[in-house]
């Protein structure tokens, strides 16, 4: 009789742990917004909220590609350098028109992602090693193109390209709309296609995915190409927003992208995660930055301290929840 009553309780606990693992970040985000709204009079203003979502949109685009990679059980450390390289190429290409400004960085950064995917999928090399080399390659190419950062490419103030970063629709920045469109497409790709099913299967058990006849190598190559391309596109948006190709951005961005993906509920071990969770993770990180700015007396470096501590707490909680679900 004792065993019969314990089984439903264990099932309920496992179900609760699963919900908490998937929705915990969203709950914290809602509570954080409510607390900030009442604590800081400027937080709830339209200008601040517009700035909050705009600042988060650039990282969100990078994190979208990282979500696919991490769900597959991989990692992409090259996105920060691709992001900076994409911005420089976009600013340089803007002198030849908006299409060159967009397509050139997309092509170059996607090519770097494609090479990452080929090396990882065809040679079996560890994603950490391959993408670390790409990080150095892209950063080195960036420095070569800009004479070690001494040359800054400026976008003509009259260029139509600037609308991508500085334009607004109903008072909200264009990058925010583009980010939402990309996330909607990413959600459909992950949840409604065979490609998305393959991503989850590879992250859950790669050997089983191969035995099932899934295109493991082709999926991995596509994932890293997608990640590189999205990082390059984030660079395009940033160049349009800042009106120049800034060479010092992107350092550590790969870690920011990984952290928001994990905070959003995606498991670093692969096999589980959501697109909307990543969006929540980005908003949560941006909220932390905004609150620290609202406090004013705290050094901006505390943003990194708080984000790092928060990530550590999330990873520990994920581990505990995963254990409770398997008991």
PDB file of C-alpha atoms in Angstrom:
ATOM      1  CA  UNK A   1       0.000   0.000   0.000  1.00  0.00           C
ATOM      2  CA  UNK A   2       2.918   2.307   0.814  1.00  0.00           C
ATOM      3  CA  UNK A   3       4.538   1.623  -2.581  1.00  0.00           C
ATOM      4  CA  UNK A   4       1.262   2.294  -4.418  1.00  0.00           C
ATOM      5  CA  UNK A   5       0.851   5.721  -2.783  1.00  0.00           C
ATOM      6  CA  UNK A   6       4.518   6.710  -3.309  1.00  0.00           C
ATOM      7  CA  UNK A   7       4.435   6.311  -7.106  1.00  0.00           C
ATOM      8  CA  UNK A   8       1.916   9.110  -7.858  1.00  0.00           C
ATOM      9  CA  UNK A   9       3.773  11.438  -5.460  1.00  0.00           C
ATOM     10  CA  UNK A  10       7.063  10.763  -7.296  1.00  0.00           C
ATOM     11  CA  UNK A  11       5.341  11.369 -10.632  1.00  0.00           C
ATOM     12  CA  UNK A  12       3.929  14.652  -9.396  1.00  0.00           C
ATOM     13  CA  UNK A  13       7.326  15.734  -8.071  1.00  0.00           C
ATOM     14  CA  UNK A  14       8.965  14.873 -11.386  1.00  0.00           C
ATOM     15  CA  UNK A  15       6.279  16.784 -13.283  1.00  0.00           C
ATOM     16  CA  UNK A  16       6.685  19.794 -11.001  1.00  0.00           C
ATOM     17  CA  UNK A  17      10.472  19.680 -11.438  1.00  0.00           C
ATOM     18  CA  UNK A  18      10.014  19.595 -15.207  1.00  0.00           C
ATOM     19  CA  UNK A  19       7.713  22.616 -15.184  1.00  0.00           C
ATOM     20  CA  UNK A  20      10.062  24.508 -12.875  1.00  0.00           C
ATOM     21  CA  UNK A  21      13.011  23.683 -15.136  1.00  0.00           C
ATOM     22  CA  UNK A  22      11.201  24.994 -18.219  1.00  0.00           C
ATOM     23  CA  UNK A  23       9.333  27.949 -16.743  1.00  0.00           C
ATOM     24  CA  UNK A  24      11.492  28.981 -13.774  1.00  0.00           C
ATOM     25  CA  UNK A  25      13.268  31.767 -15.668  1.00  0.00           C
ATOM     26  CA  UNK A  26       9.932  33.209 -16.837  1.00  0.00           C
ATOM     27  CA  UNK A  27       8.669  33.320 -13.246  1.00  0.00           C
ATOM     28  CA  UNK A  28      11.852  35.067 -12.084  1.00  0.00           C
ATOM     29  CA  UNK A  29      11.559  37.514 -14.997  1.00  0.00           C
ATOM     30  CA  UNK A  30       7.976  38.462 -14.109  1.00  0.00           C
ATOM     31  CA  UNK A  31       8.862  38.896 -10.426  1.00  0.00           C
ATOM     32  CA  UNK A  32      11.961  40.911 -11.351  1.00  0.00           C
ATOM     33  CA  UNK A  33      10.009  43.239 -13.639  1.00  0.00           C
ATOM     34  CA  UNK A  34       7.336  43.751 -10.973  1.00  0.00           C
ATOM     35  CA  UNK A  35       9.953  44.541  -8.313  1.00  0.00           C
ATOM     36  CA  UNK A  36      11.874  46.923 -10.585  1.00  0.00           C
ATOM     37  CA  UNK A  37       8.629  48.626 -11.655  1.00  0.00           C
ATOM     38  CA  UNK A  38       7.792  49.557  -8.070  1.00  0.00           C
ATOM     39  CA  UNK A  39      11.355  50.208  -6.888  1.00  0.00           C
ATOM     40  CA  UNK A  40      12.517  52.535  -9.660  1.00  0.00           C
ATOM     41  CA  UNK A  41      10.204  55.259 -10.979  1.00  0.00           C
ATOM     42  CA  UNK A  42      12.096  55.505 -14.290  1.00  0.00           C
ATOM     43  CA  UNK A  43      11.973  51.761 -15.000  1.00  0.00           C
ATOM     44  CA  UNK A  44       8.392  51.658 -16.251  1.00  0.00           C
ATOM     45  CA  UNK A  45       8.714  54.596 -18.637  1.00  0.00           C
ATOM     46  CA  UNK A  46       8.206  53.924 -22.333  1.00  0.00           C
ATOM     47  CA  UNK A  47      11.694  55.163 -23.186  1.00  0.00           C
ATOM     48  CA  UNK A  48      13.347  52.793 -20.716  1.00  0.00           C
ATOM     49  CA  UNK A  49      11.304  49.781 -21.807  1.00  0.00           C
ATOM     50  CA  UNK A  50      12.027  50.504 -25.476  1.00  0.00           C
ATOM     51  CA  UNK A  51      15.740  50.803 -24.669  1.00  0.00           C
ATOM     52  CA  UNK A  52      15.643  47.557 -22.675  1.00  0.00           C
ATOM     53  CA  UNK A  53      14.227  45.449 -25.488  1.00  0.00           C
ATOM     54  CA  UNK A  54      16.410  47.151 -28.110  1.00  0.00           C
ATOM     55  CA  UNK A  55      19.610  46.480 -26.168  1.00  0.00           C
ATOM     56  CA  UNK A  56      18.622  42.861 -25.735  1.00  0.00           C
ATOM     57  CA  UNK A  57      17.801  42.275 -29.396  1.00  0.00           C
ATOM     58  CA  UNK A  58      21.435  42.088 -30.601  1.00  0.00           C
ATOM     59  CA  UNK A  59      22.401  39.421 -28.070  1.00  0.00           C
ATOM     60  CA  UNK A  60      19.122  37.602 -28.715  1.00  0.00           C
ATOM     61  CA  UNK A  61      19.968  37.073 -32.391  1.00  0.00           C
ATOM     62  CA  UNK A  62      23.303  35.499 -31.445  1.00  0.00           C
ATOM     63  CA  UNK A  63      21.720  33.415 -28.685  1.00  0.00           C
ATOM     64  CA  UNK A  64      19.135  32.046 -31.126  1.00  0.00           C
ATOM     65  CA  UNK A  65      21.820  30.240 -33.100  1.00  0.00           C
ATOM     66  CA  UNK A  66      23.544  29.159 -29.889  1.00  0.00           C
ATOM     67  CA  UNK A  67      20.291  27.569 -28.699  1.00  0.00           C
ATOM     68  CA  UNK A  68      20.222  25.202 -31.681  1.00  0.00           C
ATOM     69  CA  UNK A  69      23.879  24.307 -31.172  1.00  0.00           C
ATOM     70  CA  UNK A  70      23.549  23.624 -27.428  1.00  0.00           C
ATOM     71  CA  UNK A  71      20.379  21.559 -27.836  1.00  0.00           C
ATOM     72  CA  UNK A  72      22.374  19.373 -30.240  1.00  0.00           C
ATOM     73  CA  UNK A  73      24.978  18.881 -27.507  1.00  0.00           C
ATOM     74  CA  UNK A  74      27.558  21.231 -29.031  1.00  0.00           C
ATOM     75  CA  UNK A  75      29.008  24.653 -28.289  1.00  0.00           C
ATOM     76  CA  UNK A  76      30.023  27.568 -30.513  1.00  0.00           C
ATOM     77  CA  UNK A  77      32.730  29.831 -29.084  1.00  0.00           C
ATOM     78  CA  UNK A  78      33.254  31.721 -32.354  1.00  0.00           C
ATOM     79  CA  UNK A  79      30.026  33.765 -32.275  1.00  0.00           C
ATOM     80  CA  UNK A  80      31.568  36.746 -30.442  1.00  0.00           C
ATOM     81  CA  UNK A  81      34.309  37.174 -33.047  1.00  0.00           C
ATOM     82  CA  UNK A  82      31.847  36.543 -35.900  1.00  0.00           C
ATOM     83  CA  UNK A  83      29.606  39.202 -34.396  1.00  0.00           C
ATOM     84  CA  UNK A  84      32.395  41.811 -34.403  1.00  0.00           C
ATOM     85  CA  UNK A  85      33.645  40.726 -37.846  1.00  0.00           C
ATOM     86  CA  UNK A  86      30.114  40.944 -39.261  1.00  0.00           C
ATOM     87  CA  UNK A  87      29.768  44.505 -37.982  1.00  0.00           C
ATOM     88  CA  UNK A  88      33.035  45.627 -39.567  1.00  0.00           C
ATOM     89  CA  UNK A  89      32.216  43.972 -42.904  1.00  0.00           C
ATOM     90  CA  UNK A  90      28.728  45.533 -42.874  1.00  0.00           C
ATOM     91  CA  UNK A  91      30.090  49.020 -42.190  1.00  0.00           C
ATOM     92  CA  UNK A  92      32.678  48.622 -44.957  1.00  0.00           C
ATOM     93  CA  UNK A  93      30.159  47.147 -47.396  1.00  0.00           C
ATOM     94  CA  UNK A  94      27.603  49.906 -46.761  1.00  0.00           C
ATOM     95  CA  UNK A  95      29.523  52.179 -49.154  1.00  0.00           C
ATOM     96  CA  UNK A  96      28.470  49.794 -51.966  1.00  0.00           C
ATOM     97  CA  UNK A  97      24.811  49.662 -50.986  1.00  0.00           C
ATOM     98  CA  UNK A  98      22.523  48.025 -48.470  1.00  0.00           C
ATOM     99  CA  UNK A  99      22.587  44.598 -50.121  1.00  0.00           C
ATOM    100  CA  UNK A 100      26.375  44.363 -49.931  1.00  0.00           C
ATOM    101  CA  UNK A 101      26.245  45.575 -46.322  1.00  0.00           C
ATOM    102  CA  UNK A 102      23.917  42.702 -45.420  1.00  0.00           C
ATOM    103  CA  UNK A 103      25.007  39.877 -47.704  1.00  0.00           C
ATOM    104  CA  UNK A 104      28.800  40.211 -47.323  1.00  0.00           C
ATOM    105  CA  UNK A 105      28.904  39.632 -43.529  1.00  0.00           C
ATOM    106  CA  UNK A 106      26.237  36.951 -43.812  1.00  0.00           C
ATOM    107  CA  UNK A 107      28.293  35.097 -46.429  1.00  0.00           C
ATOM    108  CA  UNK A 108      31.618  35.364 -44.572  1.00  0.00           C
ATOM    109  CA  UNK A 109      30.270  34.487 -41.117  1.00  0.00           C
ATOM    110  CA  UNK A 110      28.135  31.648 -42.492  1.00  0.00           C
ATOM    111  CA  UNK A 111      31.233  30.303 -44.259  1.00  0.00           C
ATOM    112  CA  UNK A 112      33.136  30.293 -40.965  1.00  0.00           C
ATOM    113  CA  UNK A 113      30.194  28.467 -39.379  1.00  0.00           C
ATOM    114  CA  UNK A 114      30.120  26.021 -42.289  1.00  0.00           C
ATOM    115  CA  UNK A 115      33.803  25.214 -41.787  1.00  0.00           C
ATOM    116  CA  UNK A 116      33.132  24.712 -38.078  1.00  0.00           C
ATOM    117  CA  UNK A 117      30.332  22.296 -38.905  1.00  0.00           C
ATOM    118  CA  UNK A 118      32.352  20.368 -41.472  1.00  0.00           C
ATOM    119  CA  UNK A 119      35.286  19.886 -39.100  1.00  0.00           C
ATOM    120  CA  UNK A 120      33.047  18.859 -36.186  1.00  0.00           C
ATOM    121  CA  UNK A 121      30.756  16.571 -38.181  1.00  0.00           C
ATOM    122  CA  UNK A 122      33.239  14.980 -40.570  1.00  0.00           C
ATOM    123  CA  UNK A 123      36.346  14.620 -38.407  1.00  0.00           C
ATOM    124  CA  UNK A 124      34.758  14.126 -35.003  1.00  0.00           C
ATOM    125  CA  UNK A 125      36.780  16.959 -33.494  1.00  0.00           C
ATOM    126  CA  UNK A 126      35.444  18.508 -30.292  1.00  0.00           C
ATOM    127  CA  UNK A 127      33.255  21.588 -30.895  1.00  0.00           C
ATOM    128  CA  UNK A 128      35.119  23.417 -28.134  1.00  0.00           C
ATOM    129  CA  UNK A 129      38.461  23.085 -29.946  1.00  0.00           C
ATOM    130  CA  UNK A 130      37.164  23.828 -33.445  1.00  0.00           C
ATOM    131  CA  UNK A 131      35.147  26.900 -32.521  1.00  0.00           C
ATOM    132  CA  UNK A 132      37.931  28.202 -30.275  1.00  0.00           C
ATOM    133  CA  UNK A 133      40.215  28.152 -33.335  1.00  0.00           C
ATOM    134  CA  UNK A 134      37.504  29.950 -35.331  1.00  0.00           C
ATOM    135  CA  UNK A 135      37.225  32.534 -32.590  1.00  0.00           C
ATOM    136  CA  UNK A 136      40.911  33.326 -33.032  1.00  0.00           C
ATOM    137  CA  UNK A 137      40.673  33.198 -36.841  1.00  0.00           C
ATOM    138  CA  UNK A 138      37.717  35.601 -37.055  1.00  0.00           C
ATOM    139  CA  UNK A 139      39.249  38.001 -34.523  1.00  0.00           C
ATOM    140  CA  UNK A 140      42.540  37.904 -36.407  1.00  0.00           C
ATOM    141  CA  UNK A 141      40.785  38.590 -39.718  1.00  0.00           C
ATOM    142  CA  UNK A 142      38.974  41.489 -38.085  1.00  0.00           C
ATOM    143  CA  UNK A 143      42.242  42.998 -36.856  1.00  0.00           C
ATOM    144  CA  UNK A 144      43.850  42.528 -40.279  1.00  0.00           C
ATOM    145  CA  UNK A 145      40.983  44.333 -42.008  1.00  0.00           C
ATOM    146  CA  UNK A 146      41.138  47.241 -39.584  1.00  0.00           C
ATOM    147  CA  UNK A 147      44.920  47.591 -39.202  1.00  0.00           C
ATOM    148  CA  UNK A 148      44.752  46.137 -35.686  1.00  0.00           C
ATOM    149  CA  UNK A 149      41.734  48.255 -34.846  1.00  0.00           C
ATOM    150  CA  UNK A 150      43.250  51.553 -35.959  1.00  0.00           C
ATOM    151  CA  UNK A 151      40.766  51.878 -38.849  1.00  0.00           C
ATOM    152  CA  UNK A 152      37.084  52.386 -38.081  1.00  0.00           C
ATOM    153  CA  UNK A 153      34.687  52.129 -41.007  1.00  0.00           C
ATOM    154  CA  UNK A 154      31.950  54.749 -40.786  1.00  0.00           C
ATOM    155  CA  UNK A 155      28.559  54.410 -42.477  1.00  0.00           C
ATOM    156  CA  UNK A 156      27.397  57.421 -44.517  1.00  0.00           C
ATOM    157  CA  UNK A 157      24.671  59.241 -42.503  1.00  0.00           C
ATOM    158  CA  UNK A 158      22.427  59.203 -45.595  1.00  0.00           C
ATOM    159  CA  UNK A 159      22.722  55.448 -46.165  1.00  0.00           C
ATOM    160  CA  UNK A 160      19.466  53.471 -46.214  1.00  0.00           C
ATOM    161  CA  UNK A 161      21.375  50.748 -44.387  1.00  0.00           C
ATOM    162  CA  UNK A 162      21.075  52.705 -41.113  1.00  0.00           C
ATOM    163  CA  UNK A 163      17.309  52.094 -41.030  1.00  0.00           C
ATOM    164  CA  UNK A 164      18.001  48.496 -40.005  1.00  0.00           C
ATOM    165  CA  UNK A 165      19.503  49.652 -36.708  1.00  0.00           C
ATOM    166  CA  UNK A 166      18.118  53.136 -36.105  1.00  0.00           C
ATOM    167  CA  UNK A 167      14.671  52.959 -37.711  1.00  0.00           C
ATOM    168  CA  UNK A 168      11.496  52.612 -35.654  1.00  0.00           C
ATOM    169  CA  UNK A 169       7.987  51.274 -36.240  1.00  0.00           C
ATOM    170  CA  UNK A 170       5.340  52.526 -33.809  1.00  0.00           C
ATOM    171  CA  UNK A 171       8.154  53.847 -31.656  1.00  0.00           C
ATOM    172  CA  UNK A 172       9.923  50.472 -31.313  1.00  0.00           C
ATOM    173  CA  UNK A 173      13.300  49.851 -32.931  1.00  0.00           C
ATOM    174  CA  UNK A 174      13.466  47.816 -36.135  1.00  0.00           C
ATOM    175  CA  UNK A 175      16.012  45.355 -34.597  1.00  0.00           C
ATOM    176  CA  UNK A 176      13.334  44.327 -32.080  1.00  0.00           C
ATOM    177  CA  UNK A 177      10.887  43.372 -34.863  1.00  0.00           C
ATOM    178  CA  UNK A 178      13.577  41.542 -36.812  1.00  0.00           C
ATOM    179  CA  UNK A 179      14.546  39.627 -33.659  1.00  0.00           C
ATOM    180  CA  UNK A 180      10.956  38.584 -33.016  1.00  0.00           C
ATOM    181  CA  UNK A 181      10.586  37.410 -36.628  1.00  0.00           C
ATOM    182  CA  UNK A 182      13.793  35.373 -36.384  1.00  0.00           C
ATOM    183  CA  UNK A 183      12.666  33.802 -33.106  1.00  0.00           C
ATOM    184  CA  UNK A 184       9.267  32.906 -34.581  1.00  0.00           C
ATOM    185  CA  UNK A 185      10.976  31.244 -37.548  1.00  0.00           C
ATOM    186  CA  UNK A 186      13.457  29.547 -35.212  1.00  0.00           C
ATOM    187  CA  UNK A 187      10.625  28.202 -33.067  1.00  0.00           C
ATOM    188  CA  UNK A 188       8.880  26.753 -36.113  1.00  0.00           C
ATOM    189  CA  UNK A 189      12.137  25.246 -37.361  1.00  0.00           C
ATOM    190  CA  UNK A 190      12.871  23.619 -34.013  1.00  0.00           C
ATOM    191  CA  UNK A 191       9.389  22.355 -33.152  1.00  0.00           C
ATOM    192  CA  UNK A 192       7.628  21.794 -36.463  1.00  0.00           C
ATOM    193  CA  UNK A 193      10.215  20.306 -38.785  1.00  0.00           C
ATOM    194  CA  UNK A 194      12.178  17.086 -39.164  1.00  0.00           C
ATOM    195  CA  UNK A 195      15.329  19.159 -38.863  1.00  0.00           C
ATOM    196  CA  UNK A 196      14.289  20.280 -35.366  1.00  0.00           C
ATOM    197  CA  UNK A 197      13.509  16.699 -34.351  1.00  0.00           C
ATOM    198  CA  UNK A 198      16.969  15.686 -35.510  1.00  0.00           C
ATOM    199  CA  UNK A 199      18.538  18.444 -33.387  1.00  0.00           C
ATOM    200  CA  UNK A 200      16.824  17.117 -30.245  1.00  0.00           C
ATOM    201  CA  UNK A 201      17.648  13.520 -31.119  1.00  0.00           C
ATOM    202  CA  UNK A 202      21.337  14.282 -31.654  1.00  0.00           C
ATOM    203  CA  UNK A 203      21.534  16.153 -28.361  1.00  0.00           C
ATOM    204  CA  UNK A 204      19.717  13.393 -26.497  1.00  0.00           C
ATOM    205  CA  UNK A 205      21.736  10.449 -27.798  1.00  0.00           C
ATOM    206  CA  UNK A 206      23.849  10.895 -30.917  1.00  0.00           C
ATOM    207  CA  UNK A 207      24.547   7.199 -31.413  1.00  0.00           C
ATOM    208  CA  UNK A 208      20.850   6.402 -31.238  1.00  0.00           C
ATOM    209  CA  UNK A 209      20.141   9.171 -33.740  1.00  0.00           C
ATOM    210  CA  UNK A 210      22.629   7.611 -36.161  1.00  0.00           C
ATOM    211  CA  UNK A 211      21.070   4.165 -35.705  1.00  0.00           C
ATOM    212  CA  UNK A 212      17.676   5.699 -36.444  1.00  0.00           C
ATOM    213  CA  UNK A 213      19.041   6.896 -39.782  1.00  0.00           C
ATOM    214  CA  UNK A 214      18.870  10.600 -38.981  1.00  0.00           C
ATOM    215  CA  UNK A 215      21.235  12.858 -40.968  1.00  0.00           C
ATOM    216  CA  UNK A 216      23.530  13.612 -38.031  1.00  0.00           C
ATOM    217  CA  UNK A 217      26.454  15.086 -39.983  1.00  0.00           C
ATOM    218  CA  UNK A 218      24.256  17.204 -42.265  1.00  0.00           C
ATOM    219  CA  UNK A 219      22.297  18.525 -39.293  1.00  0.00           C
ATOM    220  CA  UNK A 220      25.437  19.507 -37.408  1.00  0.00           C
ATOM    221  CA  UNK A 221      26.870  21.303 -40.438  1.00  0.00           C
ATOM    222  CA  UNK A 222      23.609  23.222 -40.849  1.00  0.00           C
ATOM    223  CA  UNK A 223      23.541  24.131 -37.151  1.00  0.00           C
ATOM    224  CA  UNK A 224      26.975  25.709 -37.079  1.00  0.00           C
ATOM    225  CA  UNK A 225      26.363  27.473 -40.394  1.00  0.00           C
ATOM    226  CA  UNK A 226      23.157  28.900 -38.937  1.00  0.00           C
ATOM    227  CA  UNK A 227      24.949  29.985 -35.765  1.00  0.00           C
ATOM    228  CA  UNK A 228      27.693  31.752 -37.710  1.00  0.00           C
ATOM    229  CA  UNK A 229      25.199  33.467 -40.007  1.00  0.00           C
ATOM    230  CA  UNK A 230      23.062  34.729 -37.124  1.00  0.00           C
ATOM    231  CA  UNK A 231      26.140  36.086 -35.326  1.00  0.00           C
ATOM    232  CA  UNK A 232      27.076  37.911 -38.523  1.00  0.00           C
ATOM    233  CA  UNK A 233      23.551  39.299 -38.845  1.00  0.00           C
ATOM    234  CA  UNK A 234      23.701  40.580 -35.258  1.00  0.00           C
ATOM    235  CA  UNK A 235      26.881  42.386 -36.336  1.00  0.00           C
ATOM    236  CA  UNK A 236      24.977  43.897 -39.273  1.00  0.00           C
ATOM    237  CA  UNK A 237      22.283  45.253 -36.941  1.00  0.00           C
ATOM    238  CA  UNK A 238      24.870  46.636 -34.534  1.00  0.00           C
ATOM    239  CA  UNK A 239      26.797  48.377 -37.324  1.00  0.00           C
ATOM    240  CA  UNK A 240      23.552  49.954 -38.534  1.00  0.00           C
ATOM    241  CA  UNK A 241      22.683  51.012 -34.985  1.00  0.00           C
ATOM    242  CA  UNK A 242      26.127  52.455 -34.140  1.00  0.00           C
ATOM    243  CA  UNK A 243      26.699  53.779 -37.681  1.00  0.00           C
ATOM    244  CA  UNK A 244      30.158  52.196 -37.738  1.00  0.00           C
ATOM    245  CA  UNK A 245      32.028  48.920 -37.521  1.00  0.00           C
ATOM    246  CA  UNK A 246      33.289  48.843 -33.938  1.00  0.00           C
ATOM    247  CA  UNK A 247      36.257  46.525 -33.502  1.00  0.00           C
ATOM    248  CA  UNK A 248      36.197  46.190 -29.711  1.00  0.00           C
ATOM    249  CA  UNK A 249      32.732  44.634 -29.415  1.00  0.00           C
ATOM    250  CA  UNK A 250      32.102  40.911 -29.188  1.00  0.00           C
ATOM    251  CA  UNK A 251      34.772  40.058 -26.614  1.00  0.00           C
ATOM    252  CA  UNK A 252      33.103  37.619 -24.240  1.00  0.00           C
ATOM    253  CA  UNK A 253      29.811  37.742 -26.154  1.00  0.00           C
ATOM    254  CA  UNK A 254      29.978  33.980 -26.722  1.00  0.00           C
ATOM    255  CA  UNK A 255      29.827  33.509 -22.931  1.00  0.00           C
ATOM    256  CA  UNK A 256      26.900  35.920 -22.671  1.00  0.00           C
ATOM    257  CA  UNK A 257      25.062  33.946 -25.351  1.00  0.00           C
ATOM    258  CA  UNK A 258      25.735  30.627 -23.615  1.00  0.00           C
ATOM    259  CA  UNK A 259      24.594  32.024 -20.264  1.00  0.00           C
ATOM    260  CA  UNK A 260      21.234  33.340 -21.513  1.00  0.00           C
ATOM    261  CA  UNK A 261      20.554  30.064 -23.314  1.00  0.00           C
ATOM    262  CA  UNK A 262      21.214  28.086 -20.120  1.00  0.00           C
ATOM    263  CA  UNK A 263      19.288  30.538 -17.938  1.00  0.00           C
ATOM    264  CA  UNK A 264      16.375  30.067 -20.337  1.00  0.00           C
ATOM    265  CA  UNK A 265      16.213  26.362 -19.472  1.00  0.00           C
ATOM    266  CA  UNK A 266      18.277  24.730 -22.221  1.00  0.00           C
ATOM    267  CA  UNK A 267      20.454  21.946 -20.856  1.00  0.00           C
ATOM    268  CA  UNK A 268      24.187  22.282 -21.486  1.00  0.00           C
ATOM    269  CA  UNK A 269      24.270  18.517 -21.921  1.00  0.00           C
ATOM    270  CA  UNK A 270      21.913  18.826 -24.901  1.00  0.00           C
ATOM    271  CA  UNK A 271      18.612  17.214 -25.807  1.00  0.00           C
ATOM    272  CA  UNK A 272      16.303  19.770 -24.182  1.00  0.00           C
ATOM    273  CA  UNK A 273      15.563  23.446 -24.584  1.00  0.00           C
ATOM    274  CA  UNK A 274      13.231  26.019 -26.065  1.00  0.00           C
ATOM    275  CA  UNK A 275      13.507  29.090 -28.242  1.00  0.00           C
ATOM    276  CA  UNK A 276      11.154  31.098 -26.044  1.00  0.00           C
ATOM    277  CA  UNK A 277      13.257  30.151 -23.017  1.00  0.00           C
ATOM    278  CA  UNK A 278      16.283  31.770 -24.636  1.00  0.00           C
ATOM    279  CA  UNK A 279      14.270  34.939 -25.249  1.00  0.00           C
ATOM    280  CA  UNK A 280      13.316  34.951 -21.561  1.00  0.00           C
ATOM    281  CA  UNK A 281      16.979  34.452 -20.640  1.00  0.00           C
ATOM    282  CA  UNK A 282      17.995  37.460 -22.754  1.00  0.00           C
ATOM    283  CA  UNK A 283      15.299  39.631 -21.182  1.00  0.00           C
ATOM    284  CA  UNK A 284      16.329  38.506 -17.709  1.00  0.00           C
ATOM    285  CA  UNK A 285      19.967  39.397 -18.317  1.00  0.00           C
ATOM    286  CA  UNK A 286      18.995  42.753 -19.829  1.00  0.00           C
ATOM    287  CA  UNK A 287      16.749  43.376 -16.833  1.00  0.00           C
ATOM    288  CA  UNK A 288      19.671  42.774 -14.461  1.00  0.00           C
ATOM    289  CA  UNK A 289      21.798  45.252 -16.412  1.00  0.00           C
ATOM    290  CA  UNK A 290      18.993  47.793 -16.429  1.00  0.00           C
ATOM    291  CA  UNK A 291      18.352  47.480 -12.691  1.00  0.00           C
ATOM    292  CA  UNK A 292      22.045  47.961 -11.905  1.00  0.00           C
ATOM    293  CA  UNK A 293      22.021  51.051 -14.110  1.00  0.00           C
ATOM    294  CA  UNK A 294      18.911  52.282 -12.283  1.00  0.00           C
ATOM    295  CA  UNK A 295      20.662  51.867  -8.918  1.00  0.00           C
ATOM    296  CA  UNK A 296      23.418  54.087 -10.241  1.00  0.00           C
ATOM    297  CA  UNK A 297      25.796  53.662  -7.314  1.00  0.00           C
ATOM    298  CA  UNK A 298      26.948  50.197  -8.410  1.00  0.00           C
ATOM    299  CA  UNK A 299      29.878  49.823 -10.767  1.00  0.00           C
ATOM    300  CA  UNK A 300      28.909  48.453 -14.196  1.00  0.00           C
ATOM    301  CA  UNK A 301      31.268  45.534 -13.591  1.00  0.00           C
ATOM    302  CA  UNK A 302      28.732  44.223 -11.097  1.00  0.00           C
ATOM    303  CA  UNK A 303      26.536  43.384 -14.093  1.00  0.00           C
ATOM    304  CA  UNK A 304      28.967  40.606 -14.932  1.00  0.00           C
ATOM    305  CA  UNK A 305      29.255  39.555 -11.295  1.00  0.00           C
ATOM    306  CA  UNK A 306      25.488  39.307 -10.875  1.00  0.00           C
ATOM    307  CA  UNK A 307      25.018  37.566 -14.223  1.00  0.00           C
ATOM    308  CA  UNK A 308      27.740  35.039 -13.405  1.00  0.00           C
ATOM    309  CA  UNK A 309      26.331  34.325  -9.964  1.00  0.00           C
ATOM    310  CA  UNK A 310      22.842  33.986 -11.401  1.00  0.00           C
ATOM    311  CA  UNK A 311      24.081  31.568 -14.066  1.00  0.00           C
ATOM    312  CA  UNK A 312      25.789  29.444 -11.410  1.00  0.00           C
ATOM    313  CA  UNK A 313      22.591  29.274  -9.376  1.00  0.00           C
ATOM    314  CA  UNK A 314      20.582  28.297 -12.460  1.00  0.00           C
ATOM    315  CA  UNK A 315      23.005  25.511 -13.421  1.00  0.00           C
ATOM    316  CA  UNK A 316      22.959  24.097  -9.877  1.00  0.00           C
ATOM    317  CA  UNK A 317      19.138  24.212  -9.787  1.00  0.00           C
ATOM    318  CA  UNK A 318      18.959  22.538 -13.207  1.00  0.00           C
ATOM    319  CA  UNK A 319      21.214  19.770 -11.933  1.00  0.00           C
ATOM    320  CA  UNK A 320      19.103  19.238  -8.826  1.00  0.00           C
ATOM    321  CA  UNK A 321      15.870  19.259 -10.846  1.00  0.00           C
ATOM    322  CA  UNK A 322      17.298  16.758 -13.327  1.00  0.00           C
ATOM    323  CA  UNK A 323      18.213  14.427 -10.457  1.00  0.00           C
ATOM    324  CA  UNK A 324      14.775  14.719  -8.891  1.00  0.00           C
ATOM    325  CA  UNK A 325      13.130  13.810 -12.207  1.00  0.00           C
ATOM    326  CA  UNK A 326      15.157  10.629 -12.560  1.00  0.00           C
ATOM    327  CA  UNK A 327      14.448   9.339  -9.045  1.00  0.00           C
TER     328      UNK A 327
END
